[in-house]
Amino acid sequence: MKLLYFAWLRQRIGMAEEDVTLPSDISTVGDMLEWLRRRSDKHAEALADLSVVRVAVNQDYARSGDPVGDGDEVALFPPVTGG
Amino acid sequence: MKLLYFAWLRQRIGMAEEDVTLPSDISTVGDMLEWLRRRSDKHAEALADLSVVRVAVNQDYARSGDPVGDGDEVALFPPVTGG
Amino acid sequence: MIRVQTEDFDVGAELDAMSRGNHGIGGIASFIGTVRDIAGDKAVSAMTLEHYPGMTEKQLAAVEAEARKRWPLEATLIIHRYGRLEPGDRIVLVATASGHRQAALESCAFLIDWLKTKAPFWKLEEGDDGAAWVESRSEDDAAAARWDQ
Amino acid sequence: MIRVQTEDFDVGAELDAMSRGNHGIGGIASFIGTVRDIAGDKAVSAMTLEHYPGMTEKQLAAVEAEARKRWPLEATLIIHRYGRLEPGDRIVLVATASGHRQAALESCAFLIDWLKTKAPFWKLEEGDDGAAWVESRSEDDAAAARWDQ
């Protein structure tokens, strides 16, 4: 799975993207976030408050219960502030 | 009193402006319109339906009961259609 | 600023001029009215805009002042043309600038809605059947009235 | 049309290009967002806009398509810049053209409201205390939500 990080999530995790192999028992966005938190202290800190983390799966917004798989492009970022 | 006519009121009355002397017993816009209707057949025809005639006294919109005097600039025109 | 003129205007230059150097502005909303080649089901080949010099400027200034009273605006602009215009020609530009997006958007809609029912302009449309004065639209009265609520 | 770019844009030329030759257009509404020199009570000397290439275009196209579904539009335009910008610089242009004034005005407000909550852009503001990511505003969520009613 290709993971992309933007804005302060990118800064706190310390990288713009990483390739990860999603365990086969993880199939939802919510479970994926819990799993990602355990990857490193930086991940844990960046993802401590999920109320300020938005998730896109294949460039569409996704919620906690939405499906996710190892072949997806998944992005994590704060609420958007453009315009 | 200086009278100005615009759009189809100007065309039907046949002039863009005229100077008139308002009788001293006429003091409201409504009475002035009744008096103007009697000036000529063209005035009568142009002012037959007052629901489509707007009045401005000294360049501000005025209603039937508003005061008007011989020193005023008075304009008669159809509902506006700019923009 | 209010301008009533026969000449066309340069929208980009006008919007630049109204906002240049004012870094408190966060948003500029504008509306450009143009001549359509159709009115209802009738073809329009040209139109002539007549207005009441003096009253036009007075009413536009009053509409502009009312907008500045209702919203926190950094700049406002109304340019309205008169004379003969053809399909595609610009008729009017209204623009508002504010620190806040909603103030700019709302006041811009307010300006054009009120202008349409208060500024003394009249359109004479030329078509296949000759020329005819445009009649006022009840939708325009309703659009202006919603700002009174 | 959607454009995401670092370069500035010429508002007058863009609005002309979107409406030229289409005489069914009666009104063009636009909104330009610009960089303010203040945020809350903090001075801003510059900002850097980061975005998510690919998703940005996809989300903007979806917002544009939704506007065209809701209103009878002749043309739509969204240009959004990214990279480093200074106070007074243009950030975004949204514009809609329609035969009908209210359709243009409403859809323009809709486009900027939805863009603000859906397009993946993030602002990093530089000020006296260094750089800080702009936080999202609940007013923006409320402004976007009113179009769901």
PDB file of C-alpha atoms in Angstrom, chain B residues 5-31:
ATOM      1  CA  TYR B   5     -40.166  61.518 -19.051  1.00  0.00           C
ATOM      2  CA  PHE B   6     -38.217  58.336 -19.802  1.00  0.00           C
ATOM      3  CA  ALA B   7     -38.499  55.190 -21.938  1.00  0.00           C
ATOM      4  CA  TRP B   8     -42.002  54.504 -23.312  1.00  0.00           C
ATOM      5  CA  LEU B   9     -43.501  57.341 -21.255  1.00  0.00           C
ATOM      6  CA  ARG B  10     -41.219  59.738 -23.141  1.00  0.00           C
ATOM      7  CA  GLN B  11     -42.253  58.169 -26.446  1.00  0.00           C
ATOM      8  CA  ARG B  12     -46.001  58.191 -25.740  1.00  0.00           C
ATOM      9  CA  ILE B  13     -46.086  61.709 -24.363  1.00  0.00           C
ATOM     10  CA  GLY B  14     -43.893  62.767 -27.262  1.00  0.00           C
ATOM     11  CA  MET B  15     -41.280  64.759 -25.379  1.00  0.00           C
ATOM     12  CA  ALA B  16     -38.378  64.180 -22.985  1.00  0.00           C
ATOM     13  CA  GLU B  17     -39.187  67.114 -20.705  1.00  0.00           C
ATOM     14  CA  GLU B  18     -41.468  70.060 -20.204  1.00  0.00           C
ATOM     15  CA  ASP B  19     -41.784  72.983 -17.819  1.00  0.00           C
ATOM     16  CA  VAL B  20     -45.178  73.279 -16.192  1.00  0.00           C
ATOM     17  CA  THR B  21     -46.670  75.525 -13.533  1.00  0.00           C
ATOM     18  CA  LEU B  22     -48.263  73.368 -10.873  1.00  0.00           C
ATOM     19  CA  PRO B  23     -51.581  74.793  -9.591  1.00  0.00           C
ATOM     20  CA  SER B  24     -51.213  75.917  -5.989  1.00  0.00           C
ATOM     21  CA  ASP B  25     -53.953  73.530  -4.773  1.00  0.00           C
ATOM     22  CA  ILE B  26     -51.931  70.475  -5.855  1.00  0.00           C
ATOM     23  CA  SER B  27     -49.485  69.302  -3.209  1.00  0.00           C
ATOM     24  CA  THR B  28     -49.123  65.524  -3.536  1.00  0.00           C
ATOM     25  CA  VAL B  29     -47.720  63.183  -6.182  1.00  0.00           C
ATOM     26  CA  GLY B  30     -51.118  61.500  -6.614  1.00  0.00           C
ATOM     27  CA  ASP B  31     -52.932  64.775  -7.248  1.00  0.00           C
TER      28      ASP B  31
END
